[in-house]
Short mmCIF file of C-alpha atoms in Angstrom, two decimals:
data_model
loop_
_atom_site.label_atom_id
_atom_site.label_comp_id
_atom_site.label_asym_id
_atom_site.label_seq_id
_atom_site.Cartn_x
_atom_site.Cartn_y
_atom_site.Cartn_z
CA MET A 1224 20.53 -15.53 -20.16
CA SER A 1225 17.05 -15.50 -21.64
CA ALA A 1226 14.02 -17.12 -20.07
CA SER A 1227 13.91 -19.81 -22.75
CA ASN A 1228 17.58 -20.72 -22.24
CA ARG A 1229 17.22 -21.15 -18.52
CA THR A 1230 14.09 -23.25 -18.72
CA GLY A 1231 14.75 -25.51 -21.70
CA PRO A 1232 11.61 -26.85 -23.32
CA SER A 1233 9.32 -26.07 -20.38
CA PRO A 1234 8.40 -22.58 -19.15
CA LEU A 1235 9.96 -21.33 -15.93
CA THR A 1236 7.63 -21.61 -12.95
CA PHE A 1237 7.88 -20.74 -9.28
CA ILE A 1238 6.38 -22.53 -6.29
CA LEU A 1239 4.31 -20.32 -3.98
CA THR A 1240 4.15 -21.11 -0.28
CA GLY A 1241 1.57 -20.47 2.40
CA ILE A 1242 2.03 -19.99 6.13
CA PRO A 1243 4.87 -22.17 7.48
CA GLY A 1244 3.55 -24.78 9.88
CA LEU A 1245 0.03 -24.86 8.41
CA PRO A 1246 -1.35 -27.20 5.75
CA MET A 1247 -1.36 -25.66 2.27
CA SER A 1248 -5.15 -25.86 2.08
CA SER A 1249 -6.50 -24.94 5.49
CA TYR A 1250 -9.92 -23.58 6.40
CA TRP A 1251 -8.24 -21.85 9.33
CA MET A 1252 -6.49 -19.60 6.82
CA ALA A 1253 -8.85 -19.66 3.82
CA LEU A 1254 -11.88 -18.43 5.77
CA PRO A 1255 -10.14 -15.45 7.46
CA LEU A 1256 -8.50 -14.49 4.16
CA CYS A 1257 -11.83 -14.50 2.34
CA CYS A 1258 -13.35 -12.40 5.13
CA LEU A 1259 -10.46 -9.92 4.96
CA TYR A 1260 -10.74 -9.54 1.20
CA LEU A 1261 -14.51 -9.10 1.41
CA LEU A 1262 -14.08 -6.49 4.16
CA MET A 1263 -11.45 -4.72 2.05
CA LEU A 1264 -13.71 -4.65 -1.02
CA LEU A 1265 -16.75 -3.53 0.95
CA GLY A 1266 -14.91 -0.82 2.86
CA ASN A 1267 -13.00 0.75 -0.03
CA CYS A 1268 -15.85 0.50 -2.53
CA THR A 1269 -18.22 2.08 0.02
CA LEU A 1270 -15.77 4.94 0.56
CA LEU A 1271 -15.48 5.55 -3.19
CA TRP A 1272 -19.25 5.41 -3.65
CA MET A 1273 -19.92 7.84 -0.79
CA ILE A 1274 -17.31 10.33 -2.01
CA LYS A 1275 -18.74 10.18 -5.54
CA THR A 1276 -22.42 10.55 -4.58
CA ASP A 1277 -22.19 13.00 -1.65
CA HIS A 1278 -21.38 16.50 -2.92
CA SER A 1279 -20.42 17.65 0.59
CA LEU A 1280 -17.44 15.29 0.31
CA HIS A 1281 -16.16 16.86 -2.93
CA THR A 1282 -13.21 18.51 -1.20
CA PRO A 1283 -9.44 18.01 -1.62
CA MET A 1284 -9.14 15.82 1.48
CA TYR A 1285 -11.75 13.36 0.22
CA TYR A 1286 -10.37 13.38 -3.31
CA PHE A 1287 -7.04 12.26 -1.88
CA LEU A 1288 -8.88 9.71 0.26
CA SER A 1289 -10.50 8.28 -2.87
CA MET A 1290 -7.03 7.94 -4.42
CA LEU A 1291 -5.91 6.07 -1.31
CA ALA A 1292 -8.91 3.74 -1.56
CA MET A 1293 -8.14 3.01 -5.24
CA ALA A 1294 -4.49 2.27 -4.42
CA ASP A 1295 -5.62 -0.08 -1.64
CA LEU A 1296 -8.01 -1.85 -3.99
CA GLY A 1297 -5.29 -2.26 -6.62
CA LEU A 1298 -2.79 -3.58 -4.08
CA SER A 1299 -5.21 -6.15 -2.66
CA LEU A 1300 -6.69 -7.31 -5.95
CA THR A 1301 -3.17 -7.90 -7.30
CA THR A 1302 -2.50 -10.52 -4.61
CA LEU A 1303 -6.05 -11.93 -4.46
CA PRO A 1304 -5.70 -14.66 -7.16
CA THR A 1305 -2.53 -16.28 -5.83
CA MET A 1306 -3.32 -16.00 -2.11
CA LEU A 1307 -6.76 -17.55 -2.49
CA GLY A 1308 -5.34 -20.06 -4.97
CA VAL A 1309 -2.71 -21.22 -2.48
CA PHE A 1310 -4.92 -21.38 0.60
CA CYS A 1311 -8.19 -22.51 -0.97
CA PHE A 1312 -7.23 -24.66 -3.96
CA LYS A 1313 -3.60 -25.76 -3.33
CA SER A 1314 -2.58 -23.97 -6.54
CA THR A 1315 1.11 -23.30 -5.92
CA SER A 1316 2.63 -23.24 -9.42
CA PHE A 1317 3.08 -19.75 -10.86
CA HIS A 1318 4.56 -18.94 -14.28
CA PHE A 1319 7.55 -16.63 -14.42
CA GLU A 1320 5.89 -13.97 -16.61
CA ALA A 1321 2.80 -13.86 -14.40
CA CYS A 1322 5.04 -13.57 -11.35
CA ILE A 1323 6.85 -10.58 -12.89
CA VAL A 1324 3.53 -8.88 -13.67
CA GLN A 1325 2.25 -9.43 -10.13
CA MET A 1326 5.50 -8.17 -8.63
CA TYR A 1327 5.34 -5.06 -10.82
CA PHE A 1328 1.78 -4.16 -9.78
CA ILE A 1329 2.40 -4.88 -6.08
CA HIS A 1330 5.34 -2.49 -5.95
CA SER A 1331 3.66 0.06 -8.23
CA PHE A 1332 0.53 0.32 -6.10
CA SER A 1333 2.71 0.48 -3.00
CA GLU A 1334 4.57 3.47 -4.51
CA ILE A 1335 1.25 5.09 -5.45
CA GLU A 1336 -0.09 4.66 -1.91
CA SER A 1337 3.05 6.21 -0.45
CA GLY A 1338 2.68 9.19 -2.80
CA VAL A 1339 -0.98 9.64 -1.86
CA LEU A 1340 -0.05 9.72 1.83
CA VAL A 1341 2.40 12.55 1.05
CA ALA A 1342 -0.34 14.45 -0.80
CA MET A 1343 -2.68 13.99 2.17
CA ALA A 1344 0.03 15.31 4.51
CA PHE A 1345 0.35 18.40 2.28
CA ASP A 1346 -3.44 18.80 2.41
CA ARG A 1347 -3.39 18.77 6.24
CA PHE A 1348 -0.40 21.15 6.28
CA ILE A 1349 -2.21 23.76 4.16
CA ALA A 1350 -5.49 23.29 6.05
CA ILE A 1351 -3.90 23.90 9.47
CA CYS A 1352 -0.97 26.23 8.76
CA TYR A 1353 -2.59 28.34 5.99
CA PRO A 1354 -6.37 27.87 6.36
CA LEU A 1355 -7.26 31.11 4.54
CA ARG A 1356 -5.32 30.00 1.46
CA TYR A 1357 -6.64 26.42 1.45
CA ALA A 1358 -9.19 26.85 -1.36
CA SER A 1359 -6.85 28.91 -3.53
CA VAL A 1360 -3.89 26.52 -3.17
CA LEU A 1361 -5.60 23.13 -3.42
CA THR A 1362 -7.56 23.70 -6.61
CA SER A 1363 -9.10 20.95 -8.71
CA THR A 1364 -6.39 21.43 -11.32
CA LEU A 1365 -3.62 20.97 -8.76
CA ILE A 1366 -5.28 17.85 -7.34
CA MET A 1367 -5.59 16.31 -10.82
CA LYS A 1368 -1.95 17.09 -11.61
CA ALA A 1369 -0.82 15.68 -8.26
CA GLY A 1370 -2.83 12.50 -8.82
CA ALA A 1371 -1.39 12.07 -12.33
CA ALA A 1372 2.16 12.66 -11.06
CA ILE A 1373 1.71 10.12 -8.24
CA PHE A 1374 0.30 7.56 -10.68
CA MET A 1375 3.07 8.09 -13.24
CA ARG A 1376 5.77 7.87 -10.58
CA GLY A 1377 4.41 4.52 -9.41
CA ILE A 1378 4.39 3.20 -12.98
CA CYS A 1379 7.80 4.50 -14.05
CA VAL A 1380 10.08 3.85 -11.05
CA VAL A 1381 9.11 0.17 -10.77
CA LEU A 1382 9.35 -0.61 -14.49
CA PRO A 1383 13.19 -0.97 -14.52
CA VAL A 1384 12.89 -3.42 -11.61
CA ALA A 1385 10.68 -5.71 -13.69
CA VAL A 1386 12.90 -5.37 -16.78
CA LEU A 1387 16.09 -6.15 -14.85
CA ILE A 1388 14.70 -9.14 -12.96
CA LYS A 1389 13.23 -10.61 -16.18
CA LYS A 1390 16.73 -10.88 -17.68
CA MET A 1391 18.25 -12.69 -14.69
CA PRO A 1392 18.94 -16.46 -14.66
CA PHE A 1393 17.13 -18.57 -12.05
CA CYS A 1394 19.02 -21.80 -11.45
CA ARG A 1395 18.53 -22.36 -7.73
CA SER A 1396 15.49 -23.43 -5.78
CA ARG A 1397 12.36 -21.88 -7.25
CA VAL A 1398 10.36 -21.96 -4.03
CA LEU A 1399 9.20 -18.47 -3.03
CA SER A 1400 8.77 -17.44 0.59
CA HIS A 1401 5.24 -16.08 0.16
CA SER A 1402 1.99 -16.73 -1.68
CA PHE A 1403 2.78 -13.82 -4.03
CA CYS A 1404 5.83 -12.40 -5.80
CA LEU A 1405 8.03 -9.69 -4.26
CA HIS A 1406 11.21 -8.25 -5.74
CA GLN A 1407 13.36 -9.06 -2.70
CA ASP A 1408 12.10 -12.65 -2.70
CA LEU A 1409 12.85 -13.15 -6.40
CA LEU A 1410 16.39 -11.75 -6.02
CA ARG A 1411 17.05 -14.44 -3.43
CA LEU A 1412 16.55 -17.11 -6.12
CA VAL A 1413 18.73 -15.53 -8.82
CA CYS A 1414 21.83 -17.42 -9.89
CA GLY A 1415 24.04 -14.57 -10.98
CA ASP A 1416 25.21 -11.06 -10.14
CA VAL A 1417 22.32 -9.14 -8.56
CA ARG A 1418 24.25 -5.99 -7.62
CA VAL A 1419 22.56 -3.81 -10.26
CA ASN A 1420 19.10 -5.06 -9.27
CA SER A 1421 19.81 -4.68 -5.57
CA VAL A 1422 21.35 -1.20 -5.89
CA TYR A 1423 18.52 0.07 -8.10
CA GLY A 1424 15.88 -1.41 -5.78
CA LEU A 1425 17.49 0.17 -2.72
CA THR A 1426 17.95 3.51 -4.50
CA MET A 1427 14.35 3.47 -5.68
CA VAL A 1428 13.06 2.85 -2.16
CA MET A 1429 15.24 5.59 -0.69
CA LEU A 1430 14.27 8.16 -3.34
CA THR A 1431 10.56 7.39 -3.15
CA LYS A 1432 9.40 5.97 0.15
CA GLY A 1433 12.42 7.39 1.99
CA LEU A 1434 11.81 10.92 0.72
CA ASP A 1435 8.06 10.46 1.18
CA SER A 1436 8.49 9.59 4.85
CA LEU A 1437 10.84 12.55 5.39
CA THR A 1438 8.37 14.88 3.68
CA ILE A 1439 5.54 13.61 5.87
CA LEU A 1440 7.72 14.02 8.97
CA LEU A 1441 8.61 17.60 7.99
CA SER A 1442 4.95 18.41 7.28
CA TYR A 1443 3.81 17.15 10.67
CA THR A 1444 6.65 18.96 12.43
CA MET A 1445 5.28 22.24 11.06
CA ILE A 1446 1.68 21.13 11.71
CA ILE A 1447 2.45 20.38 15.37
CA ARG A 1448 4.19 23.75 15.75
CA ALA A 1449 1.13 25.48 14.30
CA ILE A 1450 -1.25 23.54 16.55
CA LEU A 1451 0.78 24.29 19.68
CA SER A 1452 0.68 28.01 18.84
CA ILE A 1453 -3.12 28.00 19.06
CA ILE A 1454 -4.20 29.47 22.40
CA SER A 1455 -7.63 27.87 22.69
CA GLN A 1456 -7.52 24.29 23.96
CA GLU A 1457 -10.73 23.46 22.12
CA ALA A 1458 -9.42 24.79 18.80
CA ARG A 1459 -6.13 22.96 19.36
CA ALA A 1460 -7.92 19.65 19.96
CA LYS A 1461 -10.15 20.20 16.91
CA ALA A 1462 -7.14 20.92 14.68
CA PHE A 1463 -5.29 17.85 15.91
CA SER A 1464 -8.36 15.60 15.47
CA THR A 1465 -8.38 16.37 11.74
CA CYS A 1466 -4.96 14.67 11.47
CA ILE A 1467 -5.70 11.51 13.48
CA SER A 1468 -7.03 9.46 10.56
CA HIS A 1469 -4.09 10.36 8.34
CA LEU A 1470 -1.57 9.60 11.08
CA CYS A 1471 -3.17 6.18 11.57
CA ALA A 1472 -2.98 5.52 7.80
CA ILE A 1473 0.72 6.46 7.82
CA LEU A 1474 1.52 4.09 10.70
CA ILE A 1475 -0.58 1.29 9.19
CA PHE A 1476 1.33 1.57 5.90
CA TYR A 1477 4.91 2.33 6.94
CA ILE A 1478 5.34 0.04 9.97
CA PRO A 1479 4.78 -3.26 8.04
CA LEU A 1480 6.70 -1.85 5.05
CA LEU A 1481 9.78 -0.97 7.12
CA GLY A 1482 9.56 -4.23 9.03
CA LEU A 1483 9.43 -6.28 5.81
CA SER A 1484 12.32 -4.34 4.21
CA VAL A 1485 14.53 -4.74 7.29
CA MET A 1486 13.77 -8.46 7.58
CA HIS A 1487 14.55 -9.15 3.91
CA ARG A 1488 17.94 -7.44 4.20
CA PHE A 1489 19.05 -8.16 7.78
CA GLY A 1490 16.68 -10.78 9.21
CA LYS A 1491 17.58 -13.88 7.20
CA HIS A 1492 18.12 -15.75 10.47
CA LEU A 1493 14.50 -15.17 11.53
CA PRO A 1494 12.02 -18.06 11.19
CA PRO A 1495 10.04 -18.24 7.91
CA LEU A 1496 6.78 -17.69 9.83
CA THR A 1497 7.93 -14.17 10.79
CA HIS A 1498 8.68 -13.27 7.16
CA ALA A 1499 5.34 -14.67 5.96
CA LEU A 1500 3.25 -12.86 8.58
CA MET A 1501 5.02 -9.53 8.01
CA ALA A 1502 4.57 -9.76 4.22
CA ASP A 1503 0.87 -10.61 4.62
CA ALA A 1504 0.46 -7.70 7.04
CA TYR A 1505 2.18 -5.34 4.58
CA LEU A 1506 -0.27 -6.21 1.80
CA LEU A 1507 -3.51 -6.86 3.72
CA VAL A 1508 -3.56 -4.65 6.81
CA PRO A 1509 -3.57 -1.15 5.18
CA PRO A 1510 -6.38 -1.89 2.64
CA VAL A 1511 -8.55 -3.43 5.36
CA LEU A 1512 -7.94 -0.89 8.14
CA ASN A 1513 -7.83 2.40 6.20
CA PRO A 1514 -11.60 2.47 5.43
CA LEU A 1515 -12.39 1.50 9.03
CA VAL A 1516 -10.12 4.23 10.44
CA TYR A 1517 -11.55 6.95 8.20
CA SER A 1518 -15.13 5.81 8.81
CA TRP A 1519 -14.55 5.89 12.57
CA LYS A 1520 -12.58 9.16 12.84
CA THR A 1521 -14.12 11.30 10.05
CA LYS A 1522 -17.38 12.93 11.08
CA GLN A 1523 -18.76 13.44 7.57
CA ILE A 1524 -18.23 9.80 6.55
CA ARG A 1525 -19.58 8.52 9.87
CA ARG A 1526 -22.68 10.69 9.51
CA ARG A 1527 -23.20 9.50 5.94
CA ILE A 1528 -22.99 5.84 7.04
CA LEU A 1529 -25.49 6.46 9.83
CA ILE A 1530 -27.91 8.07 7.35
CA LEU A 1531 -27.64 5.06 5.04
CA LEU A 1532 -28.22 2.66 7.93
CA CYS A 1533 -31.27 4.63 9.11
CA GLN A 1534 -32.72 4.63 5.59
CA ARG A 1535 -32.50 0.86 5.52
#
């Protein structure tokens, strides 16, 4: 059924929701959200600026970090209009086509971020397990090809999701569970057979984020074995400290993602507040915390920030 047939003379629209139990326009939510988005923009843009201007940061690890910052920016800016619209201006109506576009970019940037985390795990694996071959393996050409492959994967694997959901009829309640559009949430409102959509979505997640998480786990298994084989306690601690920031980024990204996926499939009995908070954490926590974690745990970035503060 086409979009025009299911909507009649008026375009199909969805109703976005805020946090259950709170007024739609609440300063208690609008002010923290604005602060979080400002912190996200400041942190990620500062990281990108420092990596671009400081030639000592022109290394593979920081190139991958800049990709992570760009994915975080894309993910947050995709949800910015609707989240601030809902909580600041009571703007809850969202056209179907715009919802599909937002859903596509949310899931695409999420796939890109997952791919970047795998590339960063490979970077740490080479740096610790094969330090003498680090410069010869992670060349500029390889980094550019890896970045292009990660970007193209994020674009291509999510495109069928958007195409399939666009052709589905929506004849139930059109009230979404969040202040943005997610694939799982849209499937809940479909009036028709969603097996193809559901199977493709699950297969896509397993073949991308599932394989990504297994690759990261395998990389860190070999990294830990290499670290434990180091005799010197000081060298062992130094080698492990280079992985702390990346491990934090992995946990920050995958814990809310797994929690949201499990709740959408098996936690329908949970209160709506739980679903809303987990979805907001999935989209807001990684972009806000990643720059803070890397600024705190990475000596070169911390030193650069201190120099800038002293100059002021």
